[in-house]
């Protein structure tokens, strides 16, 4: 499906934004992030998510702490840093602007 | 009934069917390679191993202790390919399941085509007739040297072009004198450092395949070391047997004692040959003088023969006579077929000489305007010079 290919670039660009959003809500570990994304267009696999999270941690947007889990070894729980909060806000604002621009330009196909 | 392999992921042991183990190893290898430049590579790999371990654990229970191949490949597929670009949703790239993941290490293990050994055109003195040009070309083209010589001789008939080319190449081409240069001349990928490096790299890629499985990795390392050691010995032996002679030929004083055949037992025979050769040389000088002064040799006269042709014929005859003697002397030293008397060699040698000198005279006489005059007058001048020598000889 060709149109889907085009969308994948959009999704790719937005994934970091969405991860920031998910992490901002609560301390989460990777399975939580995946669970929240799974039902959406942004369903993601570990193979993608782990490298992305490690990159975001290098950029000091997120940080993690080890927490014991009731079953199995301790898990990494991610949370936003101050810098991450800031970027989330900026991206959120930018996203609002973009969607307004999209709405205001041309004819609205839905109407 | 299937074989089961025990592995540990982040310190927890799991039992996998062999097929599942192979798929998992291929997946982790690919992941490790894709994360090659990532500063957090080890951490990401540990995370991924942990995630796989969690999934494995959720499958196992009191009555199920082994993860079968299908379950392992399903889990690997659900993990998705490790992607080091800033993160893409699962369908950003075509789903690369375990099949694609396991195909990749294979392609990396073959580091491109085997690089061709460098080949260069050299003169090769060993076993040559004149300057080693034909020998060098034969080595370069991987052809029989006799064919190259015949080709040159045939081209010699075409306005002497073959001879001209030969002379040109003789001056232009470097001479192959070291084993490395000999390798280059033949294009044989043998005892060169490059080949050594290539093999080492190949072995390294082989080793990368067993990354993640310590026992296989250790075994590979042992085998790799042994191979490299053996190969080094082989290389040394190769150098000794093949190029020892060449070294000896070029630097007679350089060989270590005992590495080469001792001097021939029949040393006096060798001395006898040397004596014969000197006698022939003396005869050659006398014959030339005799021919120039009297027009004949040992009382045999050749009326009407131009003096330059006579000189050429003398040279040719002497070469023909000397060749087997020289070859015999050579074979005493080196005791092999390389330097033994070659029944056609001396004919070639003599023919080449005749061609060469004839062509030079012909070219100078026929093509260069100024030389034409000299060329026409040269025989006359030689005759007059010979005449004056004869007068001087008779006046003694």
mmCIF file of N, CA and C in Angstrom, chain B residues 195-240:
data_model
loop_
_atom_site.group_PDB
_atom_site.id
_atom_site.type_symbol
_atom_site.label_atom_id
_atom_site.label_comp_id
_atom_site.label_asym_id
_atom_site.label_seq_id
_atom_site.Cartn_x
_atom_site.Cartn_y
_atom_site.Cartn_z
ATOM 1 N N UNK B 195 47.619 -10.739 1.223
ATOM 2 C CA UNK B 195 46.900 -11.999 1.272
ATOM 3 C C UNK B 195 46.729 -12.423 2.727
ATOM 4 N N UNK B 196 47.767 -12.224 3.499
ATOM 5 C CA UNK B 196 47.720 -12.581 4.913
ATOM 6 C C UNK B 196 46.585 -11.821 5.597
ATOM 7 N N UNK B 197 46.518 -10.537 5.317
ATOM 8 C CA UNK B 197 45.495 -9.700 5.923
ATOM 9 C C UNK B 197 44.116 -10.148 5.472
ATOM 10 N N UNK B 198 44.014 -10.479 4.184
ATOM 11 C CA UNK B 198 42.710 -10.888 3.664
ATOM 12 C C UNK B 198 42.218 -12.137 4.393
ATOM 13 N N UNK B 199 43.147 -13.091 4.553
ATOM 14 C CA UNK B 199 42.744 -14.317 5.237
ATOM 15 C C UNK B 199 42.356 -14.036 6.685
ATOM 16 N N UNK B 200 43.132 -13.172 7.303
ATOM 17 C CA UNK B 200 42.837 -12.845 8.696
ATOM 18 C C UNK B 200 41.445 -12.248 8.808
ATOM 19 N N UNK B 201 41.114 -11.365 7.872
ATOM 20 C CA UNK B 201 39.819 -10.707 7.919
ATOM 21 C C UNK B 201 38.703 -11.713 7.719
ATOM 22 N N UNK B 202 38.917 -12.616 6.768
ATOM 23 C CA UNK B 202 37.908 -13.629 6.504
ATOM 24 C C UNK B 202 37.651 -14.439 7.764
ATOM 25 N N UNK B 203 38.734 -14.833 8.413
ATOM 26 C CA UNK B 203 38.615 -15.594 9.637
ATOM 27 C C UNK B 203 37.885 -14.811 10.709
ATOM 28 N N UNK B 204 38.121 -13.527 10.721
ATOM 29 C CA UNK B 204 37.472 -12.685 11.706
ATOM 30 C C UNK B 204 35.966 -12.671 11.505
ATOM 31 N N UNK B 205 35.550 -12.556 10.248
ATOM 32 C CA UNK B 205 34.116 -12.556 9.980
ATOM 33 C C UNK B 205 33.488 -13.878 10.366
ATOM 34 N N UNK B 206 34.239 -14.962 10.096
ATOM 35 C CA UNK B 206 33.751 -16.266 10.517
ATOM 36 C C UNK B 206 33.499 -16.237 12.020
ATOM 37 N N UNK B 207 34.468 -15.653 12.722
ATOM 38 C CA UNK B 207 34.366 -15.610 14.177
ATOM 39 C C UNK B 207 33.185 -14.791 14.644
ATOM 40 N N UNK B 208 32.878 -13.727 13.908
ATOM 41 C CA UNK B 208 31.764 -12.869 14.305
ATOM 42 C C UNK B 208 30.453 -13.628 14.294
ATOM 43 N N UNK B 209 30.394 -14.670 13.460
ATOM 44 C CA UNK B 209 29.157 -15.437 13.376
ATOM 45 C C UNK B 209 28.854 -16.112 14.701
ATOM 46 N N UNK B 210 29.910 -16.460 15.424
ATOM 47 C CA UNK B 210 29.668 -17.166 16.673
ATOM 48 C C UNK B 210 29.586 -16.205 17.850
ATOM 49 N N UNK B 211 29.482 -14.945 17.542
ATOM 50 C CA UNK B 211 29.302 -13.951 18.593
ATOM 51 C C UNK B 211 28.061 -14.294 19.396
ATOM 52 N N UNK B 212 28.146 -14.167 20.679
ATOM 53 C CA UNK B 212 26.958 -14.419 21.496
ATOM 54 C C UNK B 212 26.907 -15.830 22.030
ATOM 55 N N UNK B 213 27.724 -16.704 21.445
ATOM 56 C CA UNK B 213 27.784 -18.055 21.974
ATOM 57 C C UNK B 213 29.232 -18.299 22.376
ATOM 58 N N UNK B 214 29.489 -18.222 23.636
ATOM 59 C CA UNK B 214 30.868 -18.200 24.113
ATOM 60 C C UNK B 214 31.646 -19.427 23.709
ATOM 61 N N UNK B 215 30.968 -20.609 23.817
ATOM 62 C CA UNK B 215 31.718 -21.819 23.543
ATOM 63 C C UNK B 215 32.126 -21.867 22.074
ATOM 64 N N UNK B 216 31.191 -21.544 21.179
ATOM 65 C CA UNK B 216 31.505 -21.551 19.751
ATOM 66 C C UNK B 216 32.577 -20.523 19.445
ATOM 67 N N UNK B 217 32.506 -19.414 20.148
ATOM 68 C CA UNK B 217 33.458 -18.342 19.900
ATOM 69 C C UNK B 217 34.866 -18.790 20.297
ATOM 70 N N UNK B 218 34.928 -19.453 21.463
ATOM 71 C CA UNK B 218 36.233 -19.906 21.934
ATOM 72 C C UNK B 218 36.809 -20.922 20.955
ATOM 73 N N UNK B 219 35.945 -21.804 20.486
ATOM 74 C CA UNK B 219 36.400 -22.831 19.540
ATOM 75 C C UNK B 219 36.908 -22.185 18.260
ATOM 76 N N UNK B 220 36.150 -21.203 17.812
ATOM 77 C CA UNK B 220 36.569 -20.492 16.593
ATOM 78 C C UNK B 220 37.939 -19.863 16.790
ATOM 79 N N UNK B 221 38.156 -19.267 17.956
ATOM 80 C CA UNK B 221 39.410 -18.560 18.185
ATOM 81 C C UNK B 221 40.588 -19.528 18.139
ATOM 82 N N UNK B 222 40.367 -20.708 18.733
ATOM 83 C CA UNK B 222 41.426 -21.705 18.735
ATOM 84 C C UNK B 222 41.754 -22.122 17.305
ATOM 85 N N UNK B 223 40.709 -22.394 16.532
ATOM 86 C CA UNK B 223 40.883 -22.857 15.162
ATOM 87 C C UNK B 223 41.543 -21.767 14.327
ATOM 88 N N UNK B 224 41.099 -20.559 14.533
ATOM 89 C CA UNK B 224 41.615 -19.419 13.767
ATOM 90 C C UNK B 224 43.114 -19.255 13.994
ATOM 91 N N UNK B 225 43.517 -19.321 15.253
ATOM 92 C CA UNK B 225 44.932 -19.181 15.582
ATOM 93 C C UNK B 225 45.749 -20.284 14.919
ATOM 94 N N UNK B 226 45.198 -21.503 14.998
ATOM 95 C CA UNK B 226 45.936 -22.632 14.439
ATOM 96 C C UNK B 226 46.081 -22.457 12.929
ATOM 97 N N UNK B 227 44.991 -22.051 12.285
ATOM 98 C CA UNK B 227 45.026 -21.864 10.837
ATOM 99 C C UNK B 227 46.073 -20.840 10.443
ATOM 100 N N UNK B 228 46.064 -19.733 11.171
ATOM 101 C CA UNK B 228 46.991 -18.664 10.811
ATOM 102 C C UNK B 228 48.430 -19.118 11.010
ATOM 103 N N UNK B 229 48.650 -19.902 12.071
ATOM 104 C CA UNK B 229 49.998 -20.380 12.327
ATOM 105 C C UNK B 229 50.438 -21.305 11.202
ATOM 106 N N UNK B 230 49.570 -22.255 10.858
ATOM 107 C CA UNK B 230 49.885 -23.202 9.792
ATOM 108 C C UNK B 230 50.178 -22.476 8.500
ATOM 109 N N UNK B 231 49.352 -21.492 8.257
ATOM 110 C CA UNK B 231 49.474 -20.783 6.996
ATOM 111 C C UNK B 231 50.775 -20.008 6.937
ATOM 112 N N UNK B 232 51.170 -19.464 8.058
ATOM 113 C CA UNK B 232 52.438 -18.757 8.107
ATOM 114 C C UNK B 232 53.594 -19.687 7.781
ATOM 115 N N UNK B 233 53.513 -20.911 8.344
ATOM 116 C CA UNK B 233 54.571 -21.886 8.058
ATOM 117 C C UNK B 233 54.580 -22.232 6.586
ATOM 118 N N UNK B 234 53.401 -22.449 6.052
ATOM 119 C CA UNK B 234 53.257 -22.806 4.647
ATOM 120 C C UNK B 234 53.884 -21.724 3.771
ATOM 121 N N UNK B 235 53.613 -20.489 4.155
ATOM 122 C CA UNK B 235 54.128 -19.357 3.396
ATOM 123 C C UNK B 235 55.645 -19.363 3.403
ATOM 124 N N UNK B 236 56.219 -19.621 4.594
ATOM 125 C CA UNK B 236 57.668 -19.640 4.686
ATOM 126 C C UNK B 236 58.257 -20.731 3.815
ATOM 127 N N UNK B 237 57.607 -21.898 3.865
ATOM 128 C CA UNK B 237 58.104 -23.017 3.074
ATOM 129 C C UNK B 237 58.042 -22.665 1.595
ATOM 130 N N UNK B 238 56.949 -22.047 1.222
ATOM 131 C CA UNK B 238 56.740 -21.639 -0.159
ATOM 132 C C UNK B 238 57.865 -20.721 -0.613
ATOM 133 N N UNK B 239 58.165 -19.750 0.217
ATOM 134 C CA UNK B 239 59.210 -18.793 -0.133
ATOM 135 C C UNK B 239 60.527 -19.516 -0.297
ATOM 136 N N UNK B 240 60.804 -20.442 0.632
ATOM 137 C CA UNK B 240 62.090 -21.144 0.568
ATOM 138 C C UNK B 240 62.207 -21.950 -0.706
#
